[in-house]
Each structure stands twice: as C-alpha cells, then as structure tokens.
Amino acid sequence: MDAAFDLPLLEPDGLERVDAARNRERILSAATRLFDERGAGCVSMDEVAEAAGVGKGTLFRRFGSRAALAAAVLSERERGFQEAFIRGEPPLGPGAPARARLIAFGEALLDTLEAHTELLLAAESGPERYSHPAHVVHRLHVTLLLREADPRCDAELLADTLLAALGADLFIHLRGLQGMSLQRLKEGWGELVGRTVPAIEPRSVDHAPTEPSAGAARTAAELAAAEPAEI
Amino acid sequence: MDAAFDLPLLEPDGLERVDAARNRERILSAATRLFDERGAGCVSMDEVAEAAGVGKGTLFRRFGSRAALAAAVLSERERGFQEAFIRGEPPLGPGAPARARLIAFGEALLDTLEAHTELLLAAESGPERYSHPAHVVHRLHVTLLLREADPRCDAELLADTLLAALGADLFIHLRGLQGMSLQRLKEGWGELVGRTVPAIEPRSVDHAPTEPSAGAARTAAELAAAEPAEI
DNA sequence: CTACTAAGCGGACCTCAGTCCGATTGGGTG
DNA sequence: CACCCAATCGGACTGAGGTCCGCTTAGTAG
C-alpha cells in the first residue's frame, strides 16, 4: 500500500497494468525498428508514437525524453555484455586478475561502441549520461575491480575518470572524426590501464580504506545483488 | 578575390564588414550579460537576439547554434587561461618539467570549470565538443607535453583520453551530482597523471617516434604559432 | 555622384521535443 | 454483476531552436 513508492520509470515490471506493458513493448520494438531502418536522429518522436500506435503523451510518459528512449533501446542490446562481465568467462568475467579484467572490460566496451555508433549519436550526452543505469553498473564494476587491484586508490573517482576514456562522445570523435582504428583505441586503453593499475593485486595490504572486505569473489557477488538492472 | 575562402565563423576578424562586426559585438555582449543575470539555460535565443537588437537570422548566421554561442561566451573568458599555460609562469607556463606542467594545467582547468559551471551546462556537449577551438588548443598543449615527457607513448590518443577526465560533463557529474570536493578532483588528476606520465623526461632517449625535435621551448613555440586562436 | 553587386540582415515560418488535461479503461470491492 | 478510483491514454497545444528568402546596405567601379 504505502510501500509502493518506486519510480515507475526505473522499475517497470511487476505492478504494471497490462495495457501499459503492451504499449511499452510496442514502443520499444517500433523504436528499434525505425532506428535501424533510418538511423536514429532521422526519426522523430511523433513518428515513433505513430508507428507504435500510441499517443505522444504515452510515449513521453514511459520514456521521458528522446535521449532516454535511445538509451533504452541501446540498453536492451547491452544485456549480453553485462552478463559477460558479471558472470561470464575470464578474462572478462570473474576469475582473472583485476587488471586483466579491466583491460578486457574496456576492449569489450569499445566493441559495443563500435557496433552501435549510430544509436550513440542520439542517446543521452550530457551530465545525465552518468546517471544512466548502464553507466552506473559499469562504474560499480570498475570501482570494485580497482579497489581489488589497489585498495589505496580513490576508486570511485578513478573509475569515472577511466570510464571517461571509454565515453561515447570521445569514441565518436576519435574513431569517426579523427579516424583512429579500433585496434589503436584498444591498445591505448590497455596502455592507460597498464600504467594506472598495478599488475598484481597486493597480497595482504595493511588496510583497505573504508570497506573492510575485498577479494576476487566480491565483485561478482556485489554486482549480482544489484544486478537485474532493467538498464 | 578568389583567395578569400575562409569559413566566416572561424576567422571573423579581418575582412569583416563593419555592420557585421558591430552586430557580433552586440550579440556577444548581450549574451554575456543575459547569461550572467539569469543563468544560461534560462535565456532563449529570441531573447538574446532582441537584447542585442538584431534579428534571429543574424544571430544564427554568426554563431550557428545555441551551444556554439555559449561556447563563444565561455571562450572569451578563457583567454587568460590560455595565455597562462602558453606563456605564463611555471609550473603552468614553460620552464617546469612536462609532468609538473601537466598537473598544473589540469588543476587550472578544474578551477575554470568550477568558475563557469553555469555556462558549461548550456555549452556544447556532444562529439562536436572536441572540435571546438578551445579544446583543440588544450589537446595540442597536452599532446606536446606528453611527447616531451615520454616520446614513446601514443601522445595524440593519450592526450584526448586524459582530457576526457577533465571534461565538463564529467566535472558537473562528479562535483555537482556526486558532491566531490574540488580538492579531491585535483588530487585525483594529480594521481592519474602521476601514474600515467613518467616523472623525469628521459634524457637522451634513443629516438622520438616521428617528430625529430623535442624540448621545453618547443611547446611554447608551436603553440605561439597556432595560437591567437579566436577560440 | 550614381550605379552595381554581393554580403549581410531580419522576421515570418517550420519542425519537433516536451506538456497538459479531459476521456478512457483496467482491475479490485461490496 | 455493478461500481468506483486511480492509473493510463492520446492528441491538441506550447515554446524554442533553427531555416528561408526577399529586402537592405556596405563597399567598389566608373
């Protein structure tokens, strides 16, 4: 009763009216199709609404903004990626040393950027970007890996800083406008992480700053808890 | 005659009709005043045009877009900053070791971000951001410093990567939304550069990759050439 | 001084993201 | 089965960014 206070946009499943759910599906699939066909950015919200067979009000009720819709479409496709770095095989998934996982993570993220450049242009690209569920998951992942590799560093800050090097805007600039190869970007990432993060996690360092526990299993566990992440 | 082929937006001074120059001034000062008074983002382009006493068409002819106008206003204020890192006193200006200059540069940039957060919200924030004259100057500066400190690294790529850590979006997120202190951000930058860039520039390294010359004077010289930078 | 031309001007106009509110309907209650 | 309330719907409406094109004017040639 009084406990149902979740934001509708973040937790769409569960207590959703059937017509609402149906419309959400319609919108998402219509948007996906249109974006694919004509490229995002050449598709207006009116068109999406029409193609989905819903009113404009409904469209905005569910997704809030054009950028958020693009992000939602993007997120659907990123599902597999999240699975891979949370529960997949090493070196991306748990099991490998933190630094190797970090490098693999960046390379995989660069691959998904390469694959979805088109959509990225339409998606969120302001400070809001950092509040997006997908980014939040990435940040948490990187933060935990950093803390594991080097308990003394300012992991939260460093995580966002490193992730900035994998940002969509920067990618589009370097890859598209500057014409750098994907290979080169990956090497650059490897180099950056290599210099920034110690190779071997210190065995029994005196103390981790605030958080008491730290270990290889931690990352997966903590992420698994916060994870279903409707992105 | 046939040689006057420069883009009017990038090279506004010199062969500019007097009425054009007058209007550009009017627009810039009106925009500056309005942005200061009410905060950018609460000022529409129509209002700027009206306050400047010019038509909307003129406004857009000269500045292309709202974001570009904000960027132009920002740039005027950044003049002093450019002077400082190109020709100022060490450690920001020439004379100090590359790594120290890099750290000083980042800290100074963070200061200007702190001072102009308001405007940043309205300014360019997409891939175009990287084509902005101010960013181009920053990138060149950082690239040259990196090349000086470590001739073997991929300086161009690393420069953009490091600069991403000083991006406006990220700053707003970390400082405003996450509430990190300016001090903490500066320390994070110092830490990042400290880990990424070698402390002492290698004395007589076997070979610099492509560019033959390298030295402390170089940075200032090359920038001075490309510099008047109407930002 | 007059005529000419091309750059510059400006405001009507268009598109589109995002809002509002009255009509509608799902789904639980007596 | 009838009723009711709240969540949802949807399209008319608004406001702002950006474009277009006929008019004006600076600068030049004769």
Coordinates of C-alpha atoms (C1' of nucleotides) in Angstrom, one line a residue:
Chain A
M1 CA 0.0 0.0 0.0
D2 CA 2.1 2.8 1.3
A3 CA 5.3 0.9 0.4
A4 CA 4.8 1.0 -3.4
F5 CA 6.9 4.1 -3.9
D6 CA 9.3 3.1 -6.6
L7 CA 9.8 5.3 -9.6
P8 CA 7.7 3.9 -12.4
L9 CA 10.4 4.5 -15.0
L10 CA 13.1 2.6 -13.1
E11 CA 11.1 -0.4 -12.1
P12 CA 8.7 -1.0 -14.9
D13 CA 8.0 -4.7 -14.3
G14 CA 5.8 -6.3 -11.7
L15 CA 3.0 -4.0 -10.9
E16 CA 2.4 -2.7 -14.4
R17 CA -1.0 -2.6 -15.9
V18 CA -1.4 -4.9 -18.9
D19 CA -2.2 -2.1 -21.3
A20 CA 0.8 -0.2 -20.1
A21 CA 3.1 -3.2 -20.6
R22 CA 1.7 -3.8 -24.0
N23 CA 2.4 -0.2 -25.0
R24 CA 5.9 -0.3 -23.6
E25 CA 6.6 -3.3 -25.8
R26 CA 5.1 -1.7 -28.8
I27 CA 7.1 1.5 -28.4
L28 CA 10.3 -0.3 -27.8
S29 CA 10.0 -2.5 -30.8
A30 CA 8.8 0.3 -33.1
A31 CA 11.7 2.5 -32.0
T32 CA 14.2 -0.3 -32.5
R33 CA 12.9 -0.9 -36.0
L34 CA 12.8 2.7 -37.0
F35 CA 16.2 3.4 -35.6
D36 CA 17.6 0.5 -37.5
E37 CA 15.9 1.4 -40.8
R38 CA 16.6 5.1 -41.0
G39 CA 19.2 5.7 -38.4
A40 CA 18.4 7.3 -35.1
G41 CA 18.4 11.1 -35.5
C42 CA 16.3 10.8 -38.6
V43 CA 13.4 9.6 -36.6
S44 CA 11.1 12.0 -34.7
M45 CA 9.2 11.1 -31.6
D46 CA 5.9 11.7 -33.4
E47 CA 6.9 9.0 -35.9
V48 CA 7.8 6.6 -33.2
A49 CA 4.5 7.2 -31.5
E50 CA 2.6 6.7 -34.7
A51 CA 4.5 3.6 -35.6
A52 CA 3.9 2.2 -32.2
G53 CA 0.2 3.0 -32.4
V54 CA 0.2 5.1 -29.2
G55 CA -0.2 8.8 -28.4
K56 CA 2.6 11.1 -27.9
G57 CA 1.7 11.5 -24.3
T58 CA 2.1 7.8 -23.7
L59 CA 5.5 7.8 -25.4
F60 CA 6.8 10.5 -23.1
R61 CA 5.1 9.1 -20.1
R62 CA 7.1 5.9 -20.4
F63 CA 10.4 7.2 -21.6
G64 CA 10.7 10.8 -20.5
S65 CA 12.8 12.0 -23.4
R66 CA 14.1 11.3 -26.8
A67 CA 17.6 10.6 -25.4
A68 CA 16.2 8.3 -22.8
L69 CA 14.3 6.3 -25.4
A70 CA 17.5 5.9 -27.4
A71 CA 19.3 4.8 -24.3
A72 CA 16.6 2.3 -23.5
V73 CA 16.9 0.7 -27.0
L74 CA 20.6 0.7 -26.6
S75 CA 20.4 -1.0 -23.2
E76 CA 18.3 -3.9 -24.5
R77 CA 21.2 -4.7 -26.7
E78 CA 23.7 -4.4 -24.0
R79 CA 22.1 -7.1 -21.8
G80 CA 24.6 -9.7 -23.1
F81 CA 27.5 -7.5 -22.4
Q82 CA 26.5 -7.1 -18.8
E83 CA 26.1 -10.8 -18.4
A84 CA 29.5 -11.4 -19.8
F85 CA 31.5 -9.2 -17.5
I86 CA 29.4 -10.1 -14.4
R87 CA 29.2 -13.8 -14.8
G88 CA 31.0 -14.8 -18.0
E89 CA 34.3 -16.5 -18.7
P90 CA 37.6 -14.9 -17.8
P91 CA 39.3 -12.7 -18.6
L92 CA 36.1 -10.6 -18.8
G93 CA 34.2 -12.5 -16.1
P94 CA 35.4 -13.4 -12.6
G95 CA 38.5 -15.5 -12.2
A96 CA 41.1 -13.4 -13.9
P97 CA 43.2 -10.8 -12.0
A98 CA 41.6 -7.4 -11.7
R99 CA 43.9 -5.6 -14.1
A100 CA 43.3 -8.2 -16.8
R101 CA 39.6 -8.0 -16.3
L102 CA 39.7 -4.2 -16.5
I103 CA 41.5 -4.3 -19.8
A104 CA 39.1 -6.9 -21.2
F105 CA 36.2 -4.8 -20.0
G106 CA 37.4 -1.8 -21.9
E107 CA 38.0 -3.7 -25.0
A108 CA 34.6 -5.3 -24.9
L109 CA 33.0 -1.9 -24.3
L110 CA 34.9 -0.5 -27.2
D111 CA 33.5 -3.3 -29.3
T112 CA 29.9 -2.5 -28.3
L113 CA 30.5 1.2 -29.0
E114 CA 31.8 0.2 -32.5
A115 CA 28.7 -1.8 -33.1
H116 CA 26.2 0.8 -32.0
T117 CA 27.8 4.1 -33.1
E118 CA 24.6 5.1 -34.9
L119 CA 22.4 4.9 -31.8
L120 CA 25.0 6.6 -29.6
L121 CA 24.6 9.8 -31.5
A122 CA 21.0 10.1 -30.4
A123 CA 21.4 8.9 -26.9
E124 CA 22.0 10.9 -23.8
S125 CA 25.1 13.0 -24.0
G126 CA 25.2 15.4 -21.1
P127 CA 25.9 15.1 -17.4
E128 CA 22.7 12.9 -17.2
R129 CA 24.6 10.3 -19.0
Y130 CA 26.3 9.4 -15.8
S131 CA 23.1 8.6 -14.0
H132 CA 22.0 6.1 -16.6
P133 CA 21.6 2.6 -15.1
A134 CA 24.0 1.1 -17.6
H135 CA 26.7 3.6 -16.7
V136 CA 26.0 3.1 -13.0
V137 CA 26.6 -0.7 -13.5
H138 CA 29.8 -0.1 -15.4
R139 CA 31.0 2.3 -12.7
L140 CA 30.3 -0.1 -9.9
H141 CA 32.1 -2.9 -11.8
V142 CA 35.2 -0.8 -12.5
T143 CA 35.2 0.6 -9.0
L144 CA 35.2 -2.8 -7.4
L145 CA 38.0 -4.0 -9.7
L146 CA 40.1 -1.0 -8.9
R147 CA 39.6 -1.5 -5.2
E148 CA 40.6 -5.1 -5.6
A149 CA 43.7 -4.2 -7.6
D150 CA 44.8 -1.3 -5.4
P151 CA 42.9 -0.8 -2.2
R152 CA 44.7 2.5 -1.5
C153 CA 43.5 4.4 -4.6
D154 CA 40.4 6.7 -4.8
A155 CA 38.5 4.0 -6.6
E156 CA 35.2 5.9 -7.1
L157 CA 36.9 8.9 -8.7
L158 CA 39.3 6.8 -10.7
A159 CA 36.5 4.6 -12.0
D160 CA 34.6 7.5 -13.5
T161 CA 37.8 9.0 -14.8
L162 CA 38.9 5.9 -16.6
L163 CA 35.4 5.3 -17.9
A164 CA 35.5 8.8 -19.4
A165 CA 38.2 7.4 -21.7
L166 CA 35.5 5.0 -23.0
G167 CA 32.8 7.6 -23.3
A168 CA 30.6 7.6 -26.4
D169 CA 31.4 11.2 -27.4
L170 CA 35.1 10.6 -27.2
F171 CA 34.7 7.4 -29.1
I172 CA 32.8 9.0 -31.9
H173 CA 35.4 11.8 -32.1
L174 CA 38.4 9.6 -32.1
R175 CA 37.0 6.8 -34.3
G176 CA 34.9 8.8 -36.7
L177 CA 36.3 12.3 -36.9
Q178 CA 39.9 11.6 -36.2
G179 CA 39.8 8.2 -37.9
M180 CA 41.8 6.2 -35.4
S181 CA 41.5 2.4 -35.7
L182 CA 39.6 0.3 -33.2
Q183 CA 42.8 -1.5 -32.7
R184 CA 44.6 1.6 -31.7
L185 CA 41.9 2.6 -29.3
K186 CA 42.2 -0.8 -27.6
E187 CA 45.9 -0.5 -27.3
G188 CA 45.5 2.9 -25.9
W189 CA 43.1 1.6 -23.3
G190 CA 45.5 -1.2 -22.4
E191 CA 48.3 1.2 -22.1
L192 CA 46.3 3.5 -19.9
V193 CA 45.1 0.8 -17.6
G194 CA 48.6 -0.8 -17.6
R195 CA 50.1 2.4 -16.3
T196 CA 47.3 3.3 -13.9
V197 CA 46.6 0.0 -12.2
P198 CA 49.2 -2.2 -10.5
A199 CA 49.8 -5.6 -12.2
I200 CA 49.4 -7.9 -9.2
E201 CA 47.0 -7.1 -6.5
P202 CA 48.9 -6.6 -3.3
R203 CA 48.7 -9.8 -1.3
S204 CA 47.8 -8.7 2.2
V205 CA 47.9 -5.0 2.2
D206 CA 47.7 -3.4 5.6
H207 CA 44.3 -1.9 5.2
A208 CA 41.6 -1.2 2.7
P209 CA 40.5 2.4 3.1
T210 CA 36.9 2.1 4.3
E211 CA 35.4 -1.1 3.1
P212 CA 36.7 -4.0 5.2
S213 CA 36.2 -6.9 2.8
A214 CA 37.9 -7.2 -0.6
G215 CA 38.5 -10.2 -2.8
A216 CA 38.0 -11.8 -6.1
A217 CA 34.6 -13.1 -5.3
R218 CA 33.4 -9.8 -4.1
T219 CA 32.9 -8.1 -7.5
A220 CA 30.6 -10.8 -8.8
A221 CA 28.6 -11.1 -5.6
E222 CA 28.0 -7.4 -5.1
L223 CA 27.1 -6.9 -8.7
A224 CA 24.8 -9.9 -8.7
A225 CA 22.9 -8.4 -5.9
A226 CA 22.3 -5.1 -7.5
E227 CA 22.2 -6.5 -10.9
P228 CA 18.9 -7.4 -12.7
A229 CA 19.3 -3.8 -13.7
E230 CA 16.5 -3.1 -16.2
I231 CA 19.2 -0.9 -17.6
Chain B
M1 CA 39.2 37.9 -54.7
D2 CA 39.2 34.2 -55.3
A3 CA 41.5 33.6 -52.3
A4 CA 39.0 34.7 -49.7
F5 CA 37.7 31.3 -48.9
D6 CA 38.0 31.0 -45.2
L7 CA 34.9 30.0 -43.2
P8 CA 33.4 33.1 -41.8
L9 CA 32.7 31.5 -38.5
L10 CA 36.2 30.5 -37.8
E11 CA 38.0 33.7 -38.9
P12 CA 35.7 36.5 -38.0
D13 CA 38.3 39.3 -37.9
G14 CA 40.0 41.0 -40.8
L15 CA 37.7 41.1 -43.8
E16 CA 34.5 41.6 -41.8
R17 CA 32.0 44.2 -42.9
V18 CA 31.7 46.9 -40.3
D19 CA 28.0 46.3 -39.6
A20 CA 28.8 42.6 -39.2
A21 CA 31.5 43.3 -36.7
R22 CA 29.2 45.7 -34.8
N23 CA 26.5 43.0 -34.6
R24 CA 28.9 40.4 -33.5
E25 CA 30.0 42.6 -30.6
R26 CA 26.4 43.4 -29.7
I27 CA 25.4 39.8 -29.7
L28 CA 28.4 38.7 -27.6
S29 CA 27.9 41.3 -25.0
A30 CA 24.2 40.9 -24.8
A31 CA 24.6 37.1 -24.4
T32 CA 27.2 37.6 -21.8
R33 CA 25.0 39.9 -19.8
L34 CA 21.9 37.8 -20.0
F35 CA 23.7 34.6 -19.2
D36 CA 25.2 36.3 -16.1
E37 CA 21.9 37.8 -15.0
R38 CA 19.6 34.9 -15.3
G39 CA 21.9 32.0 -15.8
A40 CA 22.4 30.4 -19.2
G41 CA 19.7 27.9 -19.9
C42 CA 17.0 30.4 -18.8
V43 CA 17.8 32.6 -21.8
S44 CA 16.3 31.8 -25.1
M45 CA 17.9 32.7 -28.4
D46 CA 15.0 35.0 -29.2
E47 CA 15.8 37.0 -26.1
V48 CA 19.4 37.2 -27.0
A49 CA 18.5 38.5 -30.4
E50 CA 16.1 41.0 -29.0
A51 CA 18.5 42.2 -26.4
A52 CA 21.3 42.5 -29.0
G53 CA 18.9 44.4 -31.3
V54 CA 19.5 42.1 -34.2
G55 CA 17.3 39.6 -36.0
K56 CA 17.2 35.9 -35.2
G57 CA 18.7 35.1 -38.6
T58 CA 21.7 37.2 -37.9
L59 CA 22.2 35.6 -34.5
F60 CA 22.3 32.1 -36.1
R61 CA 24.3 33.2 -39.1
R62 CA 27.1 34.3 -36.8
F63 CA 27.0 31.6 -34.2
G64 CA 25.3 28.6 -35.7
S65 CA 23.6 27.3 -32.6
R66 CA 22.8 27.9 -29.1
A67 CA 25.6 25.7 -27.8
A68 CA 28.1 27.4 -30.0
L69 CA 27.0 30.8 -28.7
A70 CA 27.5 29.6 -25.1
A71 CA 30.9 28.2 -26.1
A72 CA 31.9 31.5 -27.7
V73 CA 31.0 33.4 -24.5
L74 CA 32.9 30.8 -22.5
S75 CA 35.9 31.2 -24.7
E76 CA 36.2 34.9 -24.2
R77 CA 36.6 34.3 -20.5
E78 CA 39.2 31.6 -21.1
R79 CA 41.5 33.9 -22.9
G80 CA 43.5 34.5 -19.7
F81 CA 43.8 30.8 -19.1
Q82 CA 45.3 30.1 -22.5
E83 CA 47.8 32.9 -22.0
A84 CA 48.8 31.4 -18.7
F85 CA 49.6 28.0 -19.9
I86 CA 51.2 29.1 -23.1
R87 CA 53.4 31.9 -21.9
G88 CA 52.8 32.3 -18.2
E89 CA 55.0 31.5 -15.2
P90 CA 56.0 27.9 -14.3
P91 CA 54.7 25.5 -13.3
L92 CA 51.8 26.3 -15.6
G93 CA 53.9 28.0 -18.3
P94 CA 57.1 26.9 -19.9
G95 CA 60.1 26.2 -17.8
A96 CA 58.9 23.4 -15.5
P97 CA 59.2 19.7 -16.3
A98 CA 56.4 18.4 -18.5
R99 CA 54.8 16.3 -15.8
A100 CA 54.5 19.2 -13.4
R101 CA 53.1 21.4 -16.1
L102 CA 50.5 18.8 -17.0
I103 CA 49.4 18.6 -13.4
A104 CA 49.3 22.3 -13.1
F105 CA 47.3 22.5 -16.3
G106 CA 44.7 20.1 -15.1
E107 CA 44.3 21.9 -11.8
A108 CA 43.9 25.2 -13.5
L109 CA 41.4 23.8 -15.9
L110 CA 39.4 22.4 -13.0
D111 CA 39.5 25.9 -11.5
T112 CA 38.0 27.4 -14.6
L113 CA 35.4 24.7 -14.7
E114 CA 34.5 25.4 -11.2
A115 CA 34.1 29.1 -12.0
H116 CA 31.9 28.6 -15.0
T117 CA 29.8 25.6 -14.2
E118 CA 26.7 27.6 -15.1
L119 CA 27.7 28.2 -18.6
L120 CA 29.0 24.8 -19.1
L121 CA 25.5 23.4 -18.8
A122 CA 24.4 25.3 -21.9
A123 CA 27.5 24.8 -23.9
E124 CA 28.3 22.2 -26.5
S125 CA 28.2 18.7 -25.1
G126 CA 28.4 16.1 -27.8
P127 CA 31.1 14.9 -30.1
E128 CA 31.3 18.4 -31.6
R129 CA 32.8 19.5 -28.3
Y130 CA 36.1 18.0 -29.4
S131 CA 36.2 20.2 -32.5
H132 CA 35.9 23.4 -30.5
P133 CA 38.9 25.7 -30.9
A134 CA 39.5 25.8 -27.1
H135 CA 39.6 22.0 -26.9
V136 CA 41.9 21.8 -29.9
V137 CA 44.3 24.2 -28.2
H138 CA 44.2 22.1 -25.0
R139 CA 44.7 18.9 -26.9
L140 CA 47.7 20.3 -28.7
H141 CA 49.2 21.6 -25.5
V142 CA 48.7 18.3 -23.7
T143 CA 50.0 16.3 -26.7
L144 CA 53.2 18.2 -26.8
L145 CA 53.8 17.9 -23.1
L146 CA 53.2 14.2 -23.3
R147 CA 55.5 13.8 -26.2
E148 CA 58.1 15.7 -24.2
A149 CA 57.7 13.6 -21.1
D150 CA 57.5 10.2 -22.9
P151 CA 58.4 10.2 -26.6
R152 CA 57.4 6.6 -26.9
C153 CA 53.7 6.9 -26.0
D154 CA 50.8 7.5 -28.3
A155 CA 50.6 11.1 -27.4
E156 CA 47.6 12.1 -29.5
L157 CA 45.4 9.4 -28.2
L158 CA 46.6 9.7 -24.6
A159 CA 46.0 13.5 -24.7
D160 CA 42.3 13.1 -25.6
T161 CA 42.0 10.3 -23.1
L162 CA 43.4 12.4 -20.3
L163 CA 41.5 15.4 -21.2
A164 CA 38.3 13.4 -21.0
A165 CA 39.0 13.2 -17.3
L166 CA 38.7 17.0 -17.3
G167 CA 35.5 17.1 -19.4
A168 CA 32.7 19.4 -18.5
D169 CA 30.1 16.7 -18.3
L170 CA 32.2 14.6 -16.0
F171 CA 33.0 17.6 -13.9
I172 CA 29.4 18.5 -13.4
H173 CA 28.6 15.0 -12.5
L174 CA 31.4 14.5 -10.0
R175 CA 31.3 17.9 -8.5
G176 CA 27.6 18.6 -8.5
L177 CA 25.7 15.4 -8.5
Q178 CA 28.2 13.3 -6.6
G179 CA 29.3 16.1 -4.5
M180 CA 33.0 15.5 -4.6
S181 CA 35.2 18.4 -3.5
L182 CA 37.3 20.4 -5.9
Q183 CA 40.3 19.4 -3.8
R184 CA 39.6 15.7 -4.3
L185 CA 39.2 16.1 -8.1
K186 CA 42.6 17.9 -8.2
E187 CA 44.2 15.1 -6.2
G188 CA 42.6 12.6 -8.5
W189 CA 44.1 14.4 -11.5
G190 CA 47.5 14.6 -9.9
E191 CA 47.3 10.9 -9.1
L192 CA 46.2 10.0 -12.6
V193 CA 49.0 12.0 -14.3
G194 CA 51.5 10.8 -11.7
R195 CA 50.8 7.2 -12.7
T196 CA 50.5 7.8 -16.4
V197 CA 53.4 10.1 -17.1
P198 CA 57.0 9.4 -16.2
A199 CA 58.4 11.8 -13.7
I200 CA 61.7 12.8 -15.4
E201 CA 61.7 13.2 -19.1
P202 CA 64.2 10.6 -20.4
R203 CA 67.5 12.4 -21.1
S204 CA 68.6 11.3 -24.4
V205 CA 66.2 8.6 -25.4
D206 CA 67.2 6.6 -28.5
H207 CA 64.6 8.1 -30.8
A208 CA 61.5 10.2 -30.7
P209 CA 58.9 8.4 -32.9
T210 CA 58.3 10.8 -35.8
E211 CA 58.9 14.3 -34.8
P212 CA 62.7 14.9 -34.6
S213 CA 62.9 17.8 -32.3
A214 CA 61.7 17.9 -28.7
G215 CA 62.4 20.2 -25.9
A216 CA 61.0 22.6 -23.3
A217 CA 60.9 25.5 -25.7
R218 CA 59.0 23.6 -28.3
T219 CA 55.6 23.6 -26.7
A220 CA 55.5 27.4 -26.3
A221 CA 56.8 27.9 -29.8
E222 CA 54.4 25.6 -31.6
L223 CA 51.5 26.9 -29.7
A224 CA 52.5 30.5 -30.2
A225 CA 52.4 29.9 -33.9
A226 CA 48.9 28.4 -34.0
E227 CA 47.8 30.5 -31.1
P228 CA 45.9 33.8 -31.5
A229 CA 43.0 31.3 -31.6
E230 CA 39.8 33.3 -31.7
I231 CA 38.6 30.4 -29.6
Chain C
dC1 C1' 27.7 61.3 -57.5
dT2 C1' 25.4 57.1 -59.5
dA3 C1' 25.1 52.5 -60.4
dC4 C1' 26.0 47.9 -59.3
dT5 C1' 26.8 43.7 -56.6
dA6 C1' 27.4 40.7 -53.1
dA7 C1' 27.5 40.2 -48.3
dG8 C1' 24.6 40.9 -44.6
dC9 C1' 20.1 41.4 -42.4
dG10 C1' 15.8 40.1 -40.1
dG11 C1' 11.5 38.3 -39.1
dA12 C1' 8.0 35.1 -40.8
dC13 C1' 7.8 30.3 -40.8
dC14 C1' 8.7 25.3 -39.8
dT15 C1' 9.8 21.3 -37.1
dC16 C1' 9.9 18.9 -33.2
dA17 C1' 10.7 17.8 -28.2
dG18 C1' 8.0 18.0 -24.4
dT19 C1' 3.5 19.3 -21.5
dC20 C1' -1.5 19.3 -20.2
dC21 C1' -5.8 17.8 -19.2
dG22 C1' -10.2 15.7 -20.3
dA23 C1' -11.7 11.0 -21.8
dT24 C1' -10.9 6.1 -21.1
dT25 C1' -10.2 1.7 -19.1
dG26 C1' -8.1 -1.8 -16.0
dG27 C1' -9.0 -4.2 -12.1
dG28 C1' -10.2 -4.5 -7.4
dT29 C1' -14.5 -4.2 -4.0
dG30 C1' -19.2 -4.8 -2.0
Chain D
dC1 C1' -22.7 -8.0 -11.6
dA2 C1' -22.4 -3.1 -10.8
dC3 C1' -19.5 0.4 -9.1
dC4 C1' -15.6 3.2 -8.3
dC5 C1' -11.0 5.1 -8.3
dA6 C1' -6.8 5.6 -9.9
dA7 C1' -3.6 4.8 -13.4
dT8 C1' -3.3 5.3 -18.2
dC9 C1' -4.1 7.2 -22.7
dG10 C1' -3.7 10.4 -26.5
dG11 C1' -3.9 14.4 -29.2
dA12 C1' -4.2 19.4 -29.1
dC13 C1' -1.0 22.9 -27.6
dT14 C1' 3.3 25.4 -26.4
dG15 C1' 7.8 27.1 -26.7
dA16 C1' 12.2 27.2 -28.5
dG17 C1' 15.8 26.1 -31.9
dG18 C1' 16.9 26.6 -36.5
dT19 C1' 15.9 27.8 -41.7
dC20 C1' 14.5 30.6 -45.7
dC21 C1' 14.2 34.2 -48.7
dG22 C1' 13.1 38.8 -50.2
dC23 C1' 15.0 43.4 -48.6
dT24 C1' 18.8 46.5 -47.2
dT25 C1' 23.3 48.3 -47.2
dA26 C1' 28.4 48.4 -47.2
dG27 C1' 32.0 48.8 -50.3
dT28 C1' 33.6 49.4 -55.3
dA29 C1' 33.9 50.8 -60.0
dG30 C1' 33.1 54.2 -63.5

